[in-house]
CSV table of C-alpha atoms in Angstrom, one decimal:
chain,number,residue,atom,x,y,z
A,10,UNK,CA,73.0,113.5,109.0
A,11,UNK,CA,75.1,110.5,109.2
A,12,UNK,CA,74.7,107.2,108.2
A,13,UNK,CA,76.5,104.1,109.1
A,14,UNK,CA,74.0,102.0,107.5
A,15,UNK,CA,74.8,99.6,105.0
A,16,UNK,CA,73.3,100.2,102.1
A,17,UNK,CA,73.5,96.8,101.0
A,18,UNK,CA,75.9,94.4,99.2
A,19,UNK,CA,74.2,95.6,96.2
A,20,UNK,CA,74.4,93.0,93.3
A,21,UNK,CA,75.8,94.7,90.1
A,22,UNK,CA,76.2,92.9,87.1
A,23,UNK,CA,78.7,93.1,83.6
A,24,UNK,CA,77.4,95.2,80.5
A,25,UNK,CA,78.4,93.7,77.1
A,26,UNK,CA,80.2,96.6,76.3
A,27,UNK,CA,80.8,96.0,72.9
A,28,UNK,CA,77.0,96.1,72.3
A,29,UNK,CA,76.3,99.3,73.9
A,30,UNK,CA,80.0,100.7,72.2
A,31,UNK,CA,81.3,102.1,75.4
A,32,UNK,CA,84.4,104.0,75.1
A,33,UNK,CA,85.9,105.8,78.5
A,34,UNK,CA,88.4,107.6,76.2
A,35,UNK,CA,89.6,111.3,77.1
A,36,UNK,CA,88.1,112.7,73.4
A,37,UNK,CA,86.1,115.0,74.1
A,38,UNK,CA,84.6,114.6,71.0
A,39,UNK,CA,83.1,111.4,71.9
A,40,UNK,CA,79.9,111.6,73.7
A,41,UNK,CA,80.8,108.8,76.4
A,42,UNK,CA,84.0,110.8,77.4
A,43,UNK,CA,84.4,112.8,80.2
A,44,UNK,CA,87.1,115.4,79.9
A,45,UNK,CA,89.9,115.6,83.2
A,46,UNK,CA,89.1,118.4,84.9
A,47,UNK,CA,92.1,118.4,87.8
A,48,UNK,CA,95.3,116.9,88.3
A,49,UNK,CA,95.9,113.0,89.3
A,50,UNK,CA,97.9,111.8,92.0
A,51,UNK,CA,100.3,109.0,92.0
A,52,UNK,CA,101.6,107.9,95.5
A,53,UNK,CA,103.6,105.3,96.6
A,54,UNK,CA,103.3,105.6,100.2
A,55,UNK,CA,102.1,102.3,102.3
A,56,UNK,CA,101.7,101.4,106.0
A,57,UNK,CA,103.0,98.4,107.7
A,58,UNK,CA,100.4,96.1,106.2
A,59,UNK,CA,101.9,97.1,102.7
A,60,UNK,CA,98.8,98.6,101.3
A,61,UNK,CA,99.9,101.2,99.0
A,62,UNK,CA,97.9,103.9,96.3
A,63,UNK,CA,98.7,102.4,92.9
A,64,UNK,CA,96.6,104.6,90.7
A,65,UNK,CA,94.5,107.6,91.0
A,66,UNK,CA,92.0,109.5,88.2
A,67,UNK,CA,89.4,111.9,88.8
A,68,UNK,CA,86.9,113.4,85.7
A,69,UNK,CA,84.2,115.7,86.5
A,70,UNK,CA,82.0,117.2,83.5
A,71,UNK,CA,79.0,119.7,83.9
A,72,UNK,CA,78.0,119.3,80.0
A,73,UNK,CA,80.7,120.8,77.8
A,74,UNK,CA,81.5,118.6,75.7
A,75,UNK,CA,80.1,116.3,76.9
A,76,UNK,CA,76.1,116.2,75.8
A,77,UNK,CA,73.2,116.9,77.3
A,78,UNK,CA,71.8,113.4,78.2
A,79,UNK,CA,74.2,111.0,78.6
A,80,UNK,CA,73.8,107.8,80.4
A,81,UNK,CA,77.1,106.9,80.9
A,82,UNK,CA,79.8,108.1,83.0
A,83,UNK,CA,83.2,106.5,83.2
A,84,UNK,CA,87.0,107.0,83.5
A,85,UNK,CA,89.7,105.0,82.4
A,86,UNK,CA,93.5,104.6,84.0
A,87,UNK,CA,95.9,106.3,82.7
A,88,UNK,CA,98.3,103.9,83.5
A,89,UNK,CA,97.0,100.0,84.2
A,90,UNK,CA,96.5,99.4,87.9
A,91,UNK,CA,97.9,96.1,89.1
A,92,UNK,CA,96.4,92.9,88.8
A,93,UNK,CA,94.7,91.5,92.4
A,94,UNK,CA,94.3,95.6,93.4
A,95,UNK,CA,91.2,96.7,94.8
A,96,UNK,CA,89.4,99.5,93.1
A,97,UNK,CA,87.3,102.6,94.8
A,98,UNK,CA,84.9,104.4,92.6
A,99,UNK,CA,83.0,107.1,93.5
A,100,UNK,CA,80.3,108.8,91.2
A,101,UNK,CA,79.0,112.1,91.3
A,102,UNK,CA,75.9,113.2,89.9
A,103,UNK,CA,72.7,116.1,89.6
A,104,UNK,CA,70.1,113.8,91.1
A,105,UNK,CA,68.5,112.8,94.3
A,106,UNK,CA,68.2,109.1,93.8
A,107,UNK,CA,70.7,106.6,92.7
A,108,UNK,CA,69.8,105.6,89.2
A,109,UNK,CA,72.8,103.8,88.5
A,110,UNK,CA,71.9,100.4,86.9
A,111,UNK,CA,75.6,99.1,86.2
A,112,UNK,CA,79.1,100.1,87.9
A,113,UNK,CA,81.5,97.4,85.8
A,114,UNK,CA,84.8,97.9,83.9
A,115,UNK,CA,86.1,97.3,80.4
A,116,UNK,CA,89.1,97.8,78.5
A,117,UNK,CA,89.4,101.2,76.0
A,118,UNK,CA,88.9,99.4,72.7
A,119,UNK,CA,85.7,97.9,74.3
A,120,UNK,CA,86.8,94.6,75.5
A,121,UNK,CA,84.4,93.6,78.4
A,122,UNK,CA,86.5,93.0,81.9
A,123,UNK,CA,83.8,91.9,84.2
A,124,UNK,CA,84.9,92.7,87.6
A,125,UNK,CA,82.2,93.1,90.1
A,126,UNK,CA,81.8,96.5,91.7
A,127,UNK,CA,79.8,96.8,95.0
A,128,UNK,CA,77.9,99.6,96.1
A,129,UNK,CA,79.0,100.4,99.9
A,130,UNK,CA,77.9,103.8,100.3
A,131,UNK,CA,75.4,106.6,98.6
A,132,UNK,CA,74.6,109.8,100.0
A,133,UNK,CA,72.2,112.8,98.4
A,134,UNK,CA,71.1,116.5,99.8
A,135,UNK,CA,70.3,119.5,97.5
A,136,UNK,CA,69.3,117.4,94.5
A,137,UNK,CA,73.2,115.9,94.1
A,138,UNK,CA,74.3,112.9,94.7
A,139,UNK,CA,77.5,110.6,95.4
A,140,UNK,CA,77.7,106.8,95.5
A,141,UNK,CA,81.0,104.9,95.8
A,142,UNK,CA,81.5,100.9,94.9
A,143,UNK,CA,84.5,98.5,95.6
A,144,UNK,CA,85.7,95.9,93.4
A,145,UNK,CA,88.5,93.4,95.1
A,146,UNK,CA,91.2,91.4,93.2
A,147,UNK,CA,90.7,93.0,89.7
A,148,UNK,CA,91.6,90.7,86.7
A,149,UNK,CA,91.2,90.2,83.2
A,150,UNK,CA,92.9,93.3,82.3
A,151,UNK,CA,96.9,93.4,80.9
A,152,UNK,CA,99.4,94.6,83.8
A,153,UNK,CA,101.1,96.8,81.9
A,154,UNK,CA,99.0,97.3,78.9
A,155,UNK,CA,100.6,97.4,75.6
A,156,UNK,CA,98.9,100.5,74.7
A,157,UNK,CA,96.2,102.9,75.3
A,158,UNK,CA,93.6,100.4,73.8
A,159,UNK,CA,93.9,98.2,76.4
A,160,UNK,CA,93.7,100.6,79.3
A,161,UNK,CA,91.2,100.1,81.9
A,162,UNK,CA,88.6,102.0,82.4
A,163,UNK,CA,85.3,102.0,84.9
A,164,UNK,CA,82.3,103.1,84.5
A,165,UNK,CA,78.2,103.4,85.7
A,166,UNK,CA,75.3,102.5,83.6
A,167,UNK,CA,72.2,105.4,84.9
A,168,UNK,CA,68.5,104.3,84.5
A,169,UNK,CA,67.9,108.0,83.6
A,170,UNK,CA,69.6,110.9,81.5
A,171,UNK,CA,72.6,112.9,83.5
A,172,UNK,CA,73.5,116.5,82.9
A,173,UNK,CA,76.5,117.0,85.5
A,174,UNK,CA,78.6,114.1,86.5
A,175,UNK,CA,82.0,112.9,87.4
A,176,UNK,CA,84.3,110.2,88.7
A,177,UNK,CA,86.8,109.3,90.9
A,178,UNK,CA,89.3,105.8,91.0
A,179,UNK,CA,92.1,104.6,92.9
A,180,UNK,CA,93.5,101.4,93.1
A,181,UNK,CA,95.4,100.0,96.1
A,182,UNK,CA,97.6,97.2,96.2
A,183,UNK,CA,97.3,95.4,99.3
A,184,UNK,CA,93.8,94.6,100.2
A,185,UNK,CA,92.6,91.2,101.3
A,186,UNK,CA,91.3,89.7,97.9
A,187,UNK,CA,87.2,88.5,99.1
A,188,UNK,CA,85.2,91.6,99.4
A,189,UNK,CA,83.9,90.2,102.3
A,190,UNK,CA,86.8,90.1,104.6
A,191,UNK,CA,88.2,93.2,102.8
A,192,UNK,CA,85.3,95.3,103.3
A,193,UNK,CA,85.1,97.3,106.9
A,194,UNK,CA,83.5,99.6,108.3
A,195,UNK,CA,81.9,103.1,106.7
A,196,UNK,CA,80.3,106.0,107.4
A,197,UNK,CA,78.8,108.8,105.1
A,198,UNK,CA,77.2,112.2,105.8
A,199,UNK,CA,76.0,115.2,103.9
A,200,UNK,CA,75.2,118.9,105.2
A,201,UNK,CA,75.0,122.8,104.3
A,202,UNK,CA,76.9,126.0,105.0
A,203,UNK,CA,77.5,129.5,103.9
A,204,UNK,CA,81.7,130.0,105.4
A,205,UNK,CA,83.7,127.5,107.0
A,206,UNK,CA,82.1,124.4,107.5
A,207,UNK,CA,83.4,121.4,108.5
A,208,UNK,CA,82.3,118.3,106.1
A,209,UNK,CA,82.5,115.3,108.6
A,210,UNK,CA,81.2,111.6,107.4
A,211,UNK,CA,81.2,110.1,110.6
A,212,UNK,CA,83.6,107.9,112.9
A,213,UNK,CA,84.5,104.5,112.1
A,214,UNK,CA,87.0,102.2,113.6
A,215,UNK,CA,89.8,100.9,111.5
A,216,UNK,CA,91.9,98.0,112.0
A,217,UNK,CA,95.8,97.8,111.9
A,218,UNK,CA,96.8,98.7,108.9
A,219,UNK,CA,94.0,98.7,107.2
A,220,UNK,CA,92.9,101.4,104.5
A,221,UNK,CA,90.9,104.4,105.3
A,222,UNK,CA,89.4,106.2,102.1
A,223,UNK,CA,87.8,109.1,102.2
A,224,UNK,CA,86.0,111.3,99.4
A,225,UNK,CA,84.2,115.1,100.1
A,226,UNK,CA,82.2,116.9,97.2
A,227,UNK,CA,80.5,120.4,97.3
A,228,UNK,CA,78.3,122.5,95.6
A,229,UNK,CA,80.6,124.8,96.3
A,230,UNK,CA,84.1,125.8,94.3
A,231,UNK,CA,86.3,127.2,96.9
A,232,UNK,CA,88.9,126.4,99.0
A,233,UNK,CA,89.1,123.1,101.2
A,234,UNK,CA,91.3,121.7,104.0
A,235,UNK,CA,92.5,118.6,103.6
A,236,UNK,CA,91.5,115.9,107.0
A,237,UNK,CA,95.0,115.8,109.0
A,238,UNK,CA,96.3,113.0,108.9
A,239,UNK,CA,95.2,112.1,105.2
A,240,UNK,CA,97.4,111.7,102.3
A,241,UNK,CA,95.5,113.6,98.8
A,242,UNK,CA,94.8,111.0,96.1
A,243,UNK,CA,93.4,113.6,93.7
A,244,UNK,CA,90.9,116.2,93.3
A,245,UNK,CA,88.9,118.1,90.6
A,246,UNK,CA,86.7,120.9,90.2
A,247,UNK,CA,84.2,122.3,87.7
A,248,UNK,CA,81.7,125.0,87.2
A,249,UNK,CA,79.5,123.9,89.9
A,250,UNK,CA,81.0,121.2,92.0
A,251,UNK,CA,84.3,120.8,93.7
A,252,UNK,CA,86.0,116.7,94.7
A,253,UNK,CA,88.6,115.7,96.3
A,254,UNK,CA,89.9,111.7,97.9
A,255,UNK,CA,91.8,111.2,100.3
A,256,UNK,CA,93.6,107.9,102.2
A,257,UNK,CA,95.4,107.3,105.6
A,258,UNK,CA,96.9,103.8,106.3
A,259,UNK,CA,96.6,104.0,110.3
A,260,UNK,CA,98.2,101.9,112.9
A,261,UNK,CA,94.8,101.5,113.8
A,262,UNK,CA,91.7,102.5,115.7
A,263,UNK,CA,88.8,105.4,115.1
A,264,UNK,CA,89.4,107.5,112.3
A,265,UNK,CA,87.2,111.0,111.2
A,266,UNK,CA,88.6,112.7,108.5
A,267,UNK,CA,87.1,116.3,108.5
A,268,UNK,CA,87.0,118.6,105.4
A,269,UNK,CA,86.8,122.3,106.0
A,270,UNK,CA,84.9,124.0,103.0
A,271,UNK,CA,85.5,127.9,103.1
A,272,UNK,CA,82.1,128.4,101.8
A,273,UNK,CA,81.2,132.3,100.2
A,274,UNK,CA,77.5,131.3,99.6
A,275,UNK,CA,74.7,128.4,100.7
A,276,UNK,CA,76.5,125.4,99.6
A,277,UNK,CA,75.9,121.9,99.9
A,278,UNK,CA,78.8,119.2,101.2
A,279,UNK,CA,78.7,115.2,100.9
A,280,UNK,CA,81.6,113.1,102.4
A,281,UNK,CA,82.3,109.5,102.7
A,282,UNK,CA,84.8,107.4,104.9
A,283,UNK,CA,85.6,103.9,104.6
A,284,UNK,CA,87.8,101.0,105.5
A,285,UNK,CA,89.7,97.9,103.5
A,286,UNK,CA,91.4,95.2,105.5
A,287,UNK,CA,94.6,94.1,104.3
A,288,UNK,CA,95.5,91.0,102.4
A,289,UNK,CA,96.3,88.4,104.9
A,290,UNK,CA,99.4,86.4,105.2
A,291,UNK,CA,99.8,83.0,105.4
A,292,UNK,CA,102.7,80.5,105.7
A,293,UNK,CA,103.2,78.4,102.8
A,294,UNK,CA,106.0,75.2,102.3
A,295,UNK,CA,108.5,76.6,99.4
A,296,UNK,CA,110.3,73.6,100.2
A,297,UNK,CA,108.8,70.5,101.4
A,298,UNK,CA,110.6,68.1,103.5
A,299,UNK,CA,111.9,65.1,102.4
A,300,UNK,CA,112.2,61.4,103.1
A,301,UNK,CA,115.2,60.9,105.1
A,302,UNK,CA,117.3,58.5,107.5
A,303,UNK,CA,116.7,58.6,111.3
A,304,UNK,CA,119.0,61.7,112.9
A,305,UNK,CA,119.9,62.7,109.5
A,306,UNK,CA,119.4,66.4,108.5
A,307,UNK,CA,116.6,66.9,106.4
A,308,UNK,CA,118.1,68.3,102.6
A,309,UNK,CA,117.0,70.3,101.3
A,310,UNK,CA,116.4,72.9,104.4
A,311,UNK,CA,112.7,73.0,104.6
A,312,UNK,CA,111.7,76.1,103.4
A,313,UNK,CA,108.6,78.3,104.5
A,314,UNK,CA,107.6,81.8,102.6
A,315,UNK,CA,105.3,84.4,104.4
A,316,UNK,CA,102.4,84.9,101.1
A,317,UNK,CA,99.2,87.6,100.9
A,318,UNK,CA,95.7,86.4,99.8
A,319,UNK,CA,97.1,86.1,96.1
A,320,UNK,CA,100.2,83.9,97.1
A,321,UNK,CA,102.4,86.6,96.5
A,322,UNK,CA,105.9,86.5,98.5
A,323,UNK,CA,105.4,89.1,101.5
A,324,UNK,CA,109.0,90.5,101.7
A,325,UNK,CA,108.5,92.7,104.8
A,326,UNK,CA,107.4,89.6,106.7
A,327,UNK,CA,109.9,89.1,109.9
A,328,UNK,CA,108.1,87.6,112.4
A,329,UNK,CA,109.5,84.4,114.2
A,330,UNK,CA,108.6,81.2,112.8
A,331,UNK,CA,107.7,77.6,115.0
A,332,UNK,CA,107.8,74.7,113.2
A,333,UNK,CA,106.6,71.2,115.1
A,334,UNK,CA,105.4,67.7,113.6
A,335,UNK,CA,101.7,67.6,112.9
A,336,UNK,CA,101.0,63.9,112.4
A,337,UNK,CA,103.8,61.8,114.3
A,338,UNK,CA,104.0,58.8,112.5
A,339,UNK,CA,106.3,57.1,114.4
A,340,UNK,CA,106.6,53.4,114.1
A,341,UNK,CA,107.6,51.8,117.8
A,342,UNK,CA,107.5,55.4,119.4
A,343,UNK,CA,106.7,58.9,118.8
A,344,UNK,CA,109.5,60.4,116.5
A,345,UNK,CA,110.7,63.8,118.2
A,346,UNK,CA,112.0,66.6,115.8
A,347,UNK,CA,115.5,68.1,116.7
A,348,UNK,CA,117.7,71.1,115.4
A,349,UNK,CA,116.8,74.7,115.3
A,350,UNK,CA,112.6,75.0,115.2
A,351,UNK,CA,112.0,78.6,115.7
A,352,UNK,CA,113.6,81.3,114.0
A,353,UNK,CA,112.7,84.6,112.9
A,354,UNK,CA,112.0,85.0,108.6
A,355,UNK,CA,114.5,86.9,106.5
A,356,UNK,CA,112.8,89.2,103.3
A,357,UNK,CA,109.5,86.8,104.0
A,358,UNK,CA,111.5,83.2,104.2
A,359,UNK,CA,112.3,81.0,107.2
A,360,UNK,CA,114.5,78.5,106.1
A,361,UNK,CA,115.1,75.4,108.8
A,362,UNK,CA,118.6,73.5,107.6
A,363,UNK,CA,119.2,71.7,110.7
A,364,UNK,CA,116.0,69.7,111.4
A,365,UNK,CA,115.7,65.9,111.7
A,366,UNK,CA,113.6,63.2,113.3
A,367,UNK,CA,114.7,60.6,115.5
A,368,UNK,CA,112.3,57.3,114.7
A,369,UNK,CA,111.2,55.7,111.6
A,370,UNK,CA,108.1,56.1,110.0
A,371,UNK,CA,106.1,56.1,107.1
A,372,UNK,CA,103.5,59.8,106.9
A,373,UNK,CA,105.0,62.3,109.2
A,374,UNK,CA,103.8,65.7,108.6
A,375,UNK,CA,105.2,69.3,109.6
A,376,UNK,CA,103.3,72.0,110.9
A,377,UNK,CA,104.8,75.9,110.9
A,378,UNK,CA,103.1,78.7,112.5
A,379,UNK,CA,103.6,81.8,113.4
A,380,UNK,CA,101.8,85.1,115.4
A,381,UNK,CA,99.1,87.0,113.1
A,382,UNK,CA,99.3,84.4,110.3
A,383,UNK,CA,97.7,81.7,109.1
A,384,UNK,CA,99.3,78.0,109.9
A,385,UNK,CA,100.4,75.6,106.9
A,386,UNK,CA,101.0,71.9,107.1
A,387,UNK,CA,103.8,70.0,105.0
A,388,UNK,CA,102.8,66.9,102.4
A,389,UNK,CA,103.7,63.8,104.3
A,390,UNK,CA,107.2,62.5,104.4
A,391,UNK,CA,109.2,59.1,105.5
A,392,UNK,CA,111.9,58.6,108.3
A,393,UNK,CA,114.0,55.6,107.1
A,394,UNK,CA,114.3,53.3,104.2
A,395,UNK,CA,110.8,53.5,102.4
């Protein structure tokens, strides 16, 4: 069955990880450690919105090595995502209820992080069970760290003991920064079969650009196709259960990634689909304009820089740029803006070195725009000798 339900922004909290001595460390000596199980995937590829796979880790673990009981399950990078990247993890677990208490993140030698994961999606059939959470803008965490002590890791707190378990993170650069506007639509789904099935979470619509993330599991260890028109993150497989991710940046629209399982016996599939909206962009002043005589050029050229969410430069920007005056402060009459006022951004930056205003006046204001982005206003200026 599918379900397209949200589960809830479920509120997670931060563990004081040094109190419960946490350590996502590959040791597999160490009872909190999950040994890697498969290979991880580094990609680089983006869409137009410039959301790109930073980092990718998968661990699964039926036991060995591991210990019977454990409440912990967690992963660490094995190289430091970027700061400001949003981070999918999905758990998987033996059990038909989600028990997990705590999804947070923490550095390897036990420093606390804090960032908050949300639960977007859980799904369970034949006692298993997979949950994944989003965390937006990540911080507190050193981009590159200095060593493997200060790796990041994430992991979830269960209410009860786990026998089998596993995770899987990614990081994408990219992503609008608040949950909330980063956060679209999803769409999980869970089934059996005993040859080739088809493991389909469900239809969603994506917008431009956006992310699509998808994640299947079985009870099954077999062969799998991947959903065409997906990229692999990564993927891992044990003794009893079989994971693999997968992402698509589409130009937009619905998207149903489909996994075909090549089942030998009664086996159980769970899949998950969902979206993140990219950051957006917004115009910024990089250089203000500046108090000047009447029909003298305005020096320095006014400056304006395409930013994301995070005020970071957006390079690929190179859409055509209107700038106007927003408060006309003209003294006897309305002061009218001459030169060049629309031109298309190079590498991100419009840059207007011909403009100038024709009347006097103390508080005129600029206003740029542009199509898809969000407006920005100049500090206030002077036309003549004040």
């Amino acid at each position: 069955m599918h379900k397209q339900t949200i589960l809830g922004l479920a509120a997670v909290f931060a563990a004081v990880l040094g109190a419960v001595g946490c350590n996502d460390s590959l040791d597999p000596t160490h009872h909190h450690s999950i040994p890697t199980a498969g290979p991880g995937l580094l990609a680089a590829t983006s869409g137009p919105s410039g959301i790109t796979l930073d980092r990718a880790e998968i661990a699964l673990n039926t036991g060995t090595g591991w210990g019977v009981g454990e409440t912990h399950v967690g992963k660490a990078f094995d190289v430091n995502p970027h700061l400001g990247d949003a981070i999918v993890a999905t758990f998987f677990w033996l059990g038909s209820t989600n028990t997990i208490n705590t999804v947070t993140d923490h550095l390897e030698d036990g420093t606390p992080v804090g960032n908050t994961y949300t639960l977007v999606d859980y799904v369970t059939a034949g006692g298993y069970s997979m949950a994944t959470y989003v965390a937006t803008n990540v911080q507190n965490f050193p981009d590159p760290a200095p060593s493997s002590a200060k790796l990041l890791a994430v992991h979830a707190i269960f209410s009860n003991q786990i026998t089998e378990g596993g995770i899987m993170i990614s990081a994408y650069t990219g992503v609008s920064s608040a949950l909330a506007q980063a956060l679209g639509a999803h769409s999980s789904g869970s089934g059996a079969g005993s040859g080739v099935t088809i493991a389909d979470p469900g239809s969603i619509m994506v917008g431009a650009n956006a992310l699509a993330y998808g994640v299947s599991m079985s009870t099954g260890v077999v062969g799998m196709t991947e959903p065409p028109g997906f990229t692999e993150i990564t993927w891992a497989s044990d003794a009893s259960i079989k994971a693999v991710g997968d992402y698509a940046v589409p130009a937009g629209g619905s998207v149903d990634p489909k996994w075909t399982w090549s089942f030998a016996s009664p086996s159980t599939w769970f899949a998950t689909v969902l979206s993140l909206n990219p950051a957006g962009t917004h115009l910024v002043f990089t250089v203000q304009p500046s108090t000047t005589l009447p029909l003298t050029t305005i020096k320095p050229p006014v400056q304006v820089t395409a930013v994301d969410d995070l005020g970071n430069p957006v390079p690929s920007f190179t859409g055509s740029v209107t700038i106007a005056i927003a408060h006309n402060a003209g003294l006897l009459l309305p002061g009218t803006l001459s030169g060049t006022t629309t031109l298309s951004a190079v590498n991100g930056v419009a840059t207007f070195s011909d403009l100038s205003i024709d009347q006097p006046g103390n508080g005129y204001t600029l206003q740029v725009t542009s199509s898809g982005t969000t407006a920005a206003v100049s500090a206030p200026f002077n036309i003549g000798l004040f």
